[in-house]
Amino acid sequence: MRYGDRTLFRNIDFTIERGDRIAIVGPNGSGKSTLLRIICGMEAPVEGEVEIAESGTKIAYFEQNQADALNMNLTILETMQRCAPPEMPYEHIRALLGRFLFKGDAVQKKVASLSGGEKARLALCKILLEPANLLVLDEPGNHVDIEGRECLEEALQEYDGTLVIVSHDRYLVSQVATSVIAIENGELEFYDGDYRFYCEQHLELRQRLRERAITGVTDIKSAPVENMARSGDGRLHDERKKTFGGSGVSNKKDNMMNAKRWSD
């Protein structure tokens, strides 16, 4: 995958299975956001293909500037009602709004009057109301205050679909992701463990590579990157494609159940 005259990725092959909760990590400019857009079909890879395995897969994508897309002329409640499934009860909408700290008469405020943090919270609330079973989030914690981040963390922990997230908030990632894809030097490595597991393996690898560079010894007993990254069920495949299993809940009724649970 190229961006301008720069190659971001080379030979990336991986599969996202139903129920996966994946954090994508890497340095700034490594292509994390580009990879998310490829997953969502918003950008096409130069080679290979992106394949969605089941027609029932519904993707909800949260961009970094999602709050800027809100209609400033609507109220908070109107914003939610316009994106909610027609059959979703009013009480469920209010429950989700309450979970994100929009309670009582506050839901009648115009979006234009909200602070940056409140707009970010509303944008997150709105995306979680969509009937999606694959949730793709690009820096969802940006501009969100501490209370909002706690709401986001709880909502994502209770979300029972498939999750792919990019975030600089290491605590959030450690709480909601169960596996990690690391982008390094244009290549992807899969770590079949949570963010702490990734950090431990990544640090161990760097220490061994540093020792090798200092001593000049080439036979240090260490697991190669591929073995470390592909431990577990080895879900990086040889096919040049990206497959989405029928990830998580695939109907609006279950999304309404999610909203109801958030009110409990």
PDB file of C-alpha atoms in Angstrom:
ATOM      1  CA  MET A   1       0.000   0.000   0.000  1.00  0.00           C
ATOM      2  CA  ARG A   2       1.418   3.397  -1.014  1.00  0.00           C
ATOM      3  CA  TYR A   3       0.661   6.887   0.246  1.00  0.00           C
ATOM      4  CA  GLY A   4       2.039   9.425  -2.217  1.00  0.00           C
ATOM      5  CA  ASP A   5       5.489   8.166  -3.132  1.00  0.00           C
ATOM      6  CA  ARG A   6       5.959   6.285   0.145  1.00  0.00           C
ATOM      7  CA  THR A   7       5.219   2.590   0.656  1.00  0.00           C
ATOM      8  CA  LEU A   8       3.306   2.000   3.884  1.00  0.00           C
ATOM      9  CA  PHE A   9       2.804  -1.777   3.808  1.00  0.00           C
ATOM     10  CA  ARG A  10       4.299  -4.752   2.036  1.00  0.00           C
ATOM     11  CA  ASN A  11       2.775  -8.242   1.756  1.00  0.00           C
ATOM     12  CA  ILE A  12       0.210  -7.854   4.521  1.00  0.00           C
ATOM     13  CA  ASP A  13      -1.888 -10.976   5.011  1.00  0.00           C
ATOM     14  CA  PHE A  14      -4.219 -11.420   7.955  1.00  0.00           C
ATOM     15  CA  THR A  15      -7.710 -12.462   8.948  1.00  0.00           C
ATOM     16  CA  ILE A  16     -10.091 -10.933  11.454  1.00  0.00           C
ATOM     17  CA  GLU A  17     -12.322 -13.559  13.004  1.00  0.00           C
ATOM     18  CA  ARG A  18     -15.724 -13.108  14.570  1.00  0.00           C
ATOM     19  CA  GLY A  19     -15.386 -11.782  18.102  1.00  0.00           C
ATOM     20  CA  ASP A  20     -11.791 -10.586  17.738  1.00  0.00           C
ATOM     21  CA  ARG A  21     -10.805  -7.503  19.725  1.00  0.00           C
ATOM     22  CA  ILE A  22      -7.712  -6.165  18.007  1.00  0.00           C
ATOM     23  CA  ALA A  23      -5.558  -3.124  18.746  1.00  0.00           C
ATOM     24  CA  ILE A  24      -3.395  -1.829  15.902  1.00  0.00           C
ATOM     25  CA  VAL A  25      -0.214  -0.176  17.147  1.00  0.00           C
ATOM     26  CA  GLY A  26       2.761   1.473  15.510  1.00  0.00           C
ATOM     27  CA  PRO A  27       4.690   4.743  15.254  1.00  0.00           C
ATOM     28  CA  ASN A  28       3.051   7.910  13.994  1.00  0.00           C
ATOM     29  CA  GLY A  29       2.914   7.863  10.221  1.00  0.00           C
ATOM     30  CA  SER A  30       3.213   4.080  10.009  1.00  0.00           C
ATOM     31  CA  GLY A  31      -0.176   3.759   8.319  1.00  0.00           C
ATOM     32  CA  LYS A  32      -2.518   2.750  11.126  1.00  0.00           C
ATOM     33  CA  SER A  33      -5.348   5.002   9.961  1.00  0.00           C
ATOM     34  CA  THR A  34      -4.785   3.954   6.359  1.00  0.00           C
ATOM     35  CA  LEU A  35      -5.081   0.307   7.376  1.00  0.00           C
ATOM     36  CA  LEU A  36      -8.392   1.034   9.099  1.00  0.00           C
ATOM     37  CA  ARG A  37      -9.721   2.707   5.964  1.00  0.00           C
ATOM     38  CA  ILE A  38      -8.668  -0.325   3.928  1.00  0.00           C
ATOM     39  CA  ILE A  39     -10.515  -2.589   6.359  1.00  0.00           C
ATOM     40  CA  CYS A  40     -13.640  -0.451   5.974  1.00  0.00           C
ATOM     41  CA  GLY A  41     -13.390  -0.387   2.179  1.00  0.00           C
ATOM     42  CA  MET A  42     -12.718   3.344   2.062  1.00  0.00           C
ATOM     43  CA  GLU A  43      -9.351   2.817   0.384  1.00  0.00           C
ATOM     44  CA  ALA A  44      -8.290   0.006  -1.926  1.00  0.00           C
ATOM     45  CA  PRO A  45      -4.994  -1.869  -1.593  1.00  0.00           C
ATOM     46  CA  VAL A  46      -2.588  -1.614  -4.528  1.00  0.00           C
ATOM     47  CA  GLU A  47      -2.389  -5.414  -4.631  1.00  0.00           C
ATOM     48  CA  GLY A  48      -4.509  -8.199  -3.202  1.00  0.00           C
ATOM     49  CA  GLU A  49      -8.046  -7.834  -1.967  1.00  0.00           C
ATOM     50  CA  VAL A  50     -10.230  -7.113   1.010  1.00  0.00           C
ATOM     51  CA  GLU A  51     -12.858  -9.810   1.399  1.00  0.00           C
ATOM     52  CA  ILE A  52     -15.902  -9.702   3.647  1.00  0.00           C
ATOM     53  CA  ALA A  53     -16.895 -13.293   4.239  1.00  0.00           C
ATOM     54  CA  GLU A  54     -20.566 -12.790   5.099  1.00  0.00           C
ATOM     55  CA  SER A  55     -23.103 -10.372   3.691  1.00  0.00           C
ATOM     56  CA  GLY A  56     -24.471  -9.706   7.178  1.00  0.00           C
ATOM     57  CA  THR A  57     -21.316  -7.890   8.274  1.00  0.00           C
ATOM     58  CA  LYS A  58     -22.106  -4.271   9.144  1.00  0.00           C
ATOM     59  CA  ILE A  59     -19.199  -1.909   9.767  1.00  0.00           C
ATOM     60  CA  ALA A  60     -19.294   1.227  11.901  1.00  0.00           C
ATOM     61  CA  TYR A  61     -16.219   3.422  11.450  1.00  0.00           C
ATOM     62  CA  PHE A  62     -15.179   6.169  13.857  1.00  0.00           C
ATOM     63  CA  GLU A  63     -12.721   8.662  12.364  1.00  0.00           C
ATOM     64  CA  GLN A  64     -10.416  10.910  14.353  1.00  0.00           C
ATOM     65  CA  ASN A  65     -12.424  13.984  13.349  1.00  0.00           C
ATOM     66  CA  GLN A  66     -15.823  12.332  13.766  1.00  0.00           C
ATOM     67  CA  ALA A  67     -17.126  15.103  16.007  1.00  0.00           C
ATOM     68  CA  ASP A  68     -16.635  17.630  13.200  1.00  0.00           C
ATOM     69  CA  ALA A  69     -19.254  15.788  11.139  1.00  0.00           C
ATOM     70  CA  LEU A  70     -22.030  16.368  13.677  1.00  0.00           C
ATOM     71  CA  ASN A  71     -24.931  18.565  12.600  1.00  0.00           C
ATOM     72  CA  MET A  72     -24.552  21.696  14.717  1.00  0.00           C
ATOM     73  CA  ASN A  73     -28.203  22.670  14.228  1.00  0.00           C
ATOM     74  CA  LEU A  74     -29.610  19.558  15.907  1.00  0.00           C
ATOM     75  CA  THR A  75     -30.031  18.883  19.590  1.00  0.00           C
ATOM     76  CA  ILE A  76     -28.244  16.022  21.295  1.00  0.00           C
ATOM     77  CA  LEU A  77     -31.439  13.967  21.348  1.00  0.00           C
ATOM     78  CA  GLU A  78     -32.264  14.715  17.706  1.00  0.00           C
ATOM     79  CA  THR A  79     -28.766  13.625  16.699  1.00  0.00           C
ATOM     80  CA  MET A  80     -29.306  10.237  18.296  1.00  0.00           C
ATOM     81  CA  GLN A  81     -32.880   9.779  17.087  1.00  0.00           C
ATOM     82  CA  ARG A  82     -31.867  10.357  13.479  1.00  0.00           C
ATOM     83  CA  CYS A  83     -29.288   7.565  13.520  1.00  0.00           C
ATOM     84  CA  ALA A  84     -31.203   5.082  15.683  1.00  0.00           C
ATOM     85  CA  PRO A  85     -33.047   2.155  14.086  1.00  0.00           C
ATOM     86  CA  PRO A  86     -36.753   3.073  13.687  1.00  0.00           C
ATOM     87  CA  GLU A  87     -37.857   0.327  16.034  1.00  0.00           C
ATOM     88  CA  MET A  88     -35.496   1.326  18.856  1.00  0.00           C
ATOM     89  CA  PRO A  89     -37.497   2.507  21.880  1.00  0.00           C
ATOM     90  CA  TYR A  90     -37.005   6.055  23.091  1.00  0.00           C
ATOM     91  CA  GLU A  91     -35.988   4.721  26.497  1.00  0.00           C
ATOM     92  CA  HIS A  92     -33.037   2.858  24.998  1.00  0.00           C
ATOM     93  CA  ILE A  93     -31.780   5.986  23.291  1.00  0.00           C
ATOM     94  CA  ARG A  94     -32.025   7.924  26.541  1.00  0.00           C
ATOM     95  CA  ALA A  95     -30.271   5.105  28.384  1.00  0.00           C
ATOM     96  CA  LEU A  96     -27.276   5.234  26.057  1.00  0.00           C
ATOM     97  CA  LEU A  97     -27.171   9.029  26.244  1.00  0.00           C
ATOM     98  CA  GLY A  98     -27.238   8.781  30.019  1.00  0.00           C
ATOM     99  CA  ARG A  99     -24.365   6.337  29.931  1.00  0.00           C
ATOM    100  CA  PHE A 100     -22.343   9.015  28.158  1.00  0.00           C
ATOM    101  CA  LEU A 101     -23.354  11.648  30.731  1.00  0.00           C
ATOM    102  CA  PHE A 102     -26.120  13.331  28.717  1.00  0.00           C
ATOM    103  CA  LYS A 103     -28.975  13.300  31.216  1.00  0.00           C
ATOM    104  CA  GLY A 104     -32.204  15.135  31.909  1.00  0.00           C
ATOM    105  CA  ASP A 105     -32.799  18.364  30.018  1.00  0.00           C
ATOM    106  CA  ALA A 106     -29.193  18.357  28.791  1.00  0.00           C
ATOM    107  CA  VAL A 107     -30.294  16.262  25.803  1.00  0.00           C
ATOM    108  CA  GLN A 108     -32.140  19.316  24.470  1.00  0.00           C
ATOM    109  CA  LYS A 109     -28.929  21.309  24.068  1.00  0.00           C
ATOM    110  CA  LYS A 110     -27.882  22.247  20.564  1.00  0.00           C
ATOM    111  CA  VAL A 111     -24.758  20.483  19.352  1.00  0.00           C
ATOM    112  CA  ALA A 112     -23.285  23.882  18.483  1.00  0.00           C
ATOM    113  CA  SER A 113     -23.333  24.845  22.167  1.00  0.00           C
ATOM    114  CA  LEU A 114     -21.339  21.811  23.329  1.00  0.00           C
ATOM    115  CA  SER A 115     -17.698  21.850  24.330  1.00  0.00           C
ATOM    116  CA  GLY A 116     -15.147  19.905  22.321  1.00  0.00           C
ATOM    117  CA  GLY A 117     -15.181  17.091  24.866  1.00  0.00           C
ATOM    118  CA  GLU A 118     -18.975  16.904  24.848  1.00  0.00           C
ATOM    119  CA  LYS A 119     -19.051  16.759  21.051  1.00  0.00           C
ATOM    120  CA  ALA A 120     -16.518  13.933  21.129  1.00  0.00           C
ATOM    121  CA  ARG A 121     -18.671  12.062  23.648  1.00  0.00           C
ATOM    122  CA  LEU A 122     -21.768  12.536  21.495  1.00  0.00           C
ATOM    123  CA  ALA A 123     -19.929  11.305  18.404  1.00  0.00           C
ATOM    124  CA  LEU A 124     -18.899   8.156  20.285  1.00  0.00           C
ATOM    125  CA  CYS A 125     -22.420   7.665  21.605  1.00  0.00           C
ATOM    126  CA  LYS A 126     -23.788   8.028  18.078  1.00  0.00           C
ATOM    127  CA  ILE A 127     -21.412   5.487  16.537  1.00  0.00           C
ATOM    128  CA  LEU A 128     -22.217   2.935  19.249  1.00  0.00           C
ATOM    129  CA  LEU A 129     -25.925   3.257  18.491  1.00  0.00           C
ATOM    130  CA  GLU A 130     -25.462   2.121  14.902  1.00  0.00           C
ATOM    131  CA  PRO A 131     -26.547  -1.477  14.111  1.00  0.00           C
ATOM    132  CA  ALA A 132     -22.986  -2.684  13.470  1.00  0.00           C
ATOM    133  CA  ASN A 133     -21.247  -5.934  14.316  1.00  0.00           C
ATOM    134  CA  LEU A 134     -17.754  -4.755  13.317  1.00  0.00           C
ATOM    135  CA  LEU A 135     -16.654  -1.622  15.134  1.00  0.00           C
ATOM    136  CA  VAL A 136     -13.578   0.156  13.740  1.00  0.00           C
ATOM    137  CA  LEU A 137     -12.305   3.027  15.873  1.00  0.00           C
ATOM    138  CA  ASP A 138      -9.538   5.494  15.020  1.00  0.00           C
ATOM    139  CA  GLU A 139      -8.399   7.361  18.145  1.00  0.00           C
ATOM    140  CA  PRO A 140     -11.825   7.359  19.838  1.00  0.00           C
ATOM    141  CA  GLY A 141     -10.388   8.921  22.993  1.00  0.00           C
ATOM    142  CA  ASN A 142      -9.182  12.105  21.324  1.00  0.00           C
ATOM    143  CA  HIS A 143     -10.615  15.259  22.940  1.00  0.00           C
ATOM    144  CA  VAL A 144     -12.654  13.173  25.399  1.00  0.00           C
ATOM    145  CA  ASP A 145     -12.477  14.097  29.083  1.00  0.00           C
ATOM    146  CA  ILE A 146     -11.744  11.607  31.862  1.00  0.00           C
ATOM    147  CA  GLU A 147     -15.416  10.857  32.505  1.00  0.00           C
ATOM    148  CA  GLY A 148     -15.986  10.312  28.804  1.00  0.00           C
ATOM    149  CA  ARG A 149     -13.072   7.908  28.577  1.00  0.00           C
ATOM    150  CA  GLU A 150     -14.485   5.864  31.414  1.00  0.00           C
ATOM    151  CA  CYS A 151     -17.827   5.716  29.586  1.00  0.00           C
ATOM    152  CA  LEU A 152     -16.070   4.641  26.393  1.00  0.00           C
ATOM    153  CA  GLU A 153     -14.090   1.950  28.178  1.00  0.00           C
ATOM    154  CA  GLU A 154     -17.194   0.463  29.788  1.00  0.00           C
ATOM    155  CA  ALA A 155     -19.183   0.564  26.553  1.00  0.00           C
ATOM    156  CA  LEU A 156     -16.423  -1.172  24.581  1.00  0.00           C
ATOM    157  CA  GLN A 157     -15.969  -3.818  27.258  1.00  0.00           C
ATOM    158  CA  GLU A 158     -19.676  -4.632  26.995  1.00  0.00           C
ATOM    159  CA  TYR A 159     -19.770  -4.489  23.189  1.00  0.00           C
ATOM    160  CA  ASP A 160     -20.153  -8.074  21.959  1.00  0.00           C
ATOM    161  CA  GLY A 161     -19.269  -7.579  18.301  1.00  0.00           C
ATOM    162  CA  THR A 162     -15.844  -7.518  16.666  1.00  0.00           C
ATOM    163  CA  LEU A 163     -13.587  -4.598  17.547  1.00  0.00           C
ATOM    164  CA  VAL A 164     -10.587  -3.068  15.774  1.00  0.00           C
ATOM    165  CA  ILE A 165      -9.101  -0.024  17.481  1.00  0.00           C
ATOM    166  CA  VAL A 166      -6.238   2.428  17.047  1.00  0.00           C
ATOM    167  CA  SER A 167      -5.532   4.543  20.113  1.00  0.00           C
ATOM    168  CA  HIS A 168      -2.622   6.277  21.832  1.00  0.00           C
ATOM    169  CA  ASP A 169      -4.435   5.667  25.115  1.00  0.00           C
ATOM    170  CA  ARG A 170      -2.497   2.640  26.311  1.00  0.00           C
ATOM    171  CA  TYR A 171      -4.776   2.092  29.276  1.00  0.00           C
ATOM    172  CA  LEU A 172      -7.868   1.978  27.059  1.00  0.00           C
ATOM    173  CA  VAL A 173      -6.174  -0.444  24.678  1.00  0.00           C
ATOM    174  CA  SER A 174      -5.108  -2.686  27.551  1.00  0.00           C
ATOM    175  CA  GLN A 175      -8.691  -2.809  28.821  1.00  0.00           C
ATOM    176  CA  VAL A 176     -10.551  -3.559  25.579  1.00  0.00           C
ATOM    177  CA  ALA A 177      -8.169  -5.444  23.242  1.00  0.00           C
ATOM    178  CA  THR A 178      -7.235  -9.115  23.487  1.00  0.00           C
ATOM    179  CA  SER A 179      -4.762  -9.217  20.585  1.00  0.00           C
ATOM    180  CA  VAL A 180      -2.424  -6.781  18.855  1.00  0.00           C
ATOM    181  CA  ILE A 181      -1.299  -6.096  15.298  1.00  0.00           C
ATOM    182  CA  ALA A 182       1.953  -4.121  15.250  1.00  0.00           C
ATOM    183  CA  ILE A 183       3.024  -2.146  12.185  1.00  0.00           C
ATOM    184  CA  GLU A 184       6.796  -1.941  11.917  1.00  0.00           C
ATOM    185  CA  ASN A 185       8.859  -1.000   8.887  1.00  0.00           C
ATOM    186  CA  GLY A 186       5.975  -1.627   6.519  1.00  0.00           C
ATOM    187  CA  GLU A 187       5.208  -5.090   7.883  1.00  0.00           C
ATOM    188  CA  LEU A 188       2.502  -6.405  10.193  1.00  0.00           C
ATOM    189  CA  GLU A 189       3.100  -8.746  13.103  1.00  0.00           C
ATOM    190  CA  PHE A 190       0.302 -10.429  15.020  1.00  0.00           C
ATOM    191  CA  TYR A 191       0.573 -10.908  18.796  1.00  0.00           C
ATOM    192  CA  ASP A 192      -1.944 -13.390  20.151  1.00  0.00           C
ATOM    193  CA  GLY A 193      -2.276 -11.715  23.516  1.00  0.00           C
ATOM    194  CA  ASP A 194      -3.338  -8.447  25.082  1.00  0.00           C
ATOM    195  CA  TYR A 195      -1.419  -5.174  25.071  1.00  0.00           C
ATOM    196  CA  ARG A 196       0.688  -6.162  28.073  1.00  0.00           C
ATOM    197  CA  PHE A 197       1.718  -9.368  26.299  1.00  0.00           C
ATOM    198  CA  TYR A 198       2.666  -7.337  23.235  1.00  0.00           C
ATOM    199  CA  CYS A 199       4.785  -4.927  25.293  1.00  0.00           C
ATOM    200  CA  GLU A 200       6.605  -7.780  27.026  1.00  0.00           C
ATOM    201  CA  GLN A 201       7.345  -9.610  23.788  1.00  0.00           C
ATOM    202  CA  HIS A 202       8.309  -6.428  21.980  1.00  0.00           C
ATOM    203  CA  LEU A 203      10.696  -5.369  24.753  1.00  0.00           C
ATOM    204  CA  GLU A 204      12.275  -8.817  24.916  1.00  0.00           C
ATOM    205  CA  LEU A 205      12.842  -8.833  21.181  1.00  0.00           C
ATOM    206  CA  ARG A 206      14.398  -5.366  21.195  1.00  0.00           C
ATOM    207  CA  GLN A 207      16.735  -6.311  24.050  1.00  0.00           C
ATOM    208  CA  ARG A 208      17.923  -9.389  22.208  1.00  0.00           C
ATOM    209  CA  LEU A 209      18.448  -7.503  18.970  1.00  0.00           C
ATOM    210  CA  ARG A 210      20.395  -4.821  20.864  1.00  0.00           C
ATOM    211  CA  GLU A 211      22.556  -7.465  22.528  1.00  0.00           C
ATOM    212  CA  ARG A 212      23.177  -9.072  19.183  1.00  0.00           C
ATOM    213  CA  ALA A 213      24.195  -5.733  17.659  1.00  0.00           C
ATOM    214  CA  ILE A 214      26.584  -4.943  20.531  1.00  0.00           C
ATOM    215  CA  THR A 215      28.249  -8.343  20.851  1.00  0.00           C
ATOM    216  CA  GLY A 216      28.186  -9.303  17.207  1.00  0.00           C
ATOM    217  CA  VAL A 217      27.011 -12.767  18.227  1.00  0.00           C
ATOM    218  CA  THR A 218      24.557 -14.194  15.723  1.00  0.00           C
ATOM    219  CA  ASP A 219      23.618 -17.441  17.467  1.00  0.00           C
ATOM    220  CA  ILE A 220      21.880 -15.992  20.503  1.00  0.00           C
ATOM    221  CA  LYS A 221      19.033 -18.306  21.395  1.00  0.00           C
ATOM    222  CA  SER A 222      15.943 -16.250  20.831  1.00  0.00           C
ATOM    223  CA  ALA A 223      12.589 -16.772  19.233  1.00  0.00           C
ATOM    224  CA  PRO A 224      12.413 -15.093  15.819  1.00  0.00           C
ATOM    225  CA  VAL A 225       9.870 -12.329  15.398  1.00  0.00           C
ATOM    226  CA  GLU A 226       7.581 -14.517  13.345  1.00  0.00           C
ATOM    227  CA  ASN A 227       7.367 -17.215  16.006  1.00  0.00           C
ATOM    228  CA  MET A 228       6.803 -14.707  18.781  1.00  0.00           C
ATOM    229  CA  ALA A 229       4.176 -12.830  16.894  1.00  0.00           C
ATOM    230  CA  ARG A 230       2.351 -15.839  15.553  1.00  0.00           C
ATOM    231  CA  SER A 231       2.055 -17.826  18.736  1.00  0.00           C
ATOM    232  CA  GLY A 232      -1.332 -19.195  19.652  1.00  0.00           C
ATOM    233  CA  ASP A 233      -3.576 -20.094  16.755  1.00  0.00           C
ATOM    234  CA  GLY A 234      -1.354 -18.486  14.097  1.00  0.00           C
ATOM    235  CA  ARG A 235      -4.047 -16.451  12.397  1.00  0.00           C
ATOM    236  CA  LEU A 236      -1.791 -14.777   9.860  1.00  0.00           C
ATOM    237  CA  HIS A 237      -2.515 -16.622   6.639  1.00  0.00           C
ATOM    238  CA  ASP A 238      -0.797 -16.894   3.281  1.00  0.00           C
ATOM    239  CA  GLU A 239      -3.702 -15.732   1.183  1.00  0.00           C
ATOM    240  CA  ARG A 240      -3.476 -12.149  -0.049  1.00  0.00           C
ATOM    241  CA  LYS A 241      -6.797 -11.140   1.362  1.00  0.00           C
ATOM    242  CA  LYS A 242      -8.476  -9.703   4.398  1.00  0.00           C
ATOM    243  CA  THR A 243     -11.417 -11.752   5.602  1.00  0.00           C
ATOM    244  CA  PHE A 244     -14.124 -10.700   8.018  1.00  0.00           C
ATOM    245  CA  GLY A 245     -16.065 -13.521   9.592  1.00  0.00           C
ATOM    246  CA  GLY A 246     -19.695 -12.799  10.416  1.00  0.00           C
ATOM    247  CA  SER A 247     -18.504 -10.709  13.301  1.00  0.00           C
ATOM    248  CA  GLY A 248     -20.649 -10.578  16.376  1.00  0.00           C
ATOM    249  CA  VAL A 249     -24.237  -9.413  16.465  1.00  0.00           C
ATOM    250  CA  SER A 250     -25.763  -8.815  13.067  1.00  0.00           C
ATOM    251  CA  ASN A 251     -29.216  -7.444  13.719  1.00  0.00           C
ATOM    252  CA  LYS A 252     -30.780  -4.319  15.152  1.00  0.00           C
ATOM    253  CA  LYS A 253     -32.611  -6.146  17.893  1.00  0.00           C
ATOM    254  CA  ASP A 254     -29.345  -7.136  19.538  1.00  0.00           C
ATOM    255  CA  ASN A 255     -28.075  -3.578  19.255  1.00  0.00           C
ATOM    256  CA  MET A 256     -31.127  -2.451  21.182  1.00  0.00           C
ATOM    257  CA  MET A 257     -30.258  -5.044  23.791  1.00  0.00           C
ATOM    258  CA  ASN A 258     -26.792  -3.488  24.008  1.00  0.00           C
ATOM    259  CA  ALA A 259     -28.349  -0.084  24.673  1.00  0.00           C
ATOM    260  CA  LYS A 260     -30.605  -1.607  27.320  1.00  0.00           C
ATOM    261  CA  ARG A 261     -27.680  -3.290  29.086  1.00  0.00           C
ATOM    262  CA  TRP A 262     -25.837   0.021  29.221  1.00  0.00           C
ATOM    263  CA  SER A 263     -28.694   1.461  31.268  1.00  0.00           C
ATOM    264  CA  ASP A 264     -28.531  -1.259  33.898  1.00  0.00           C
TER     265      ASP A 264
END
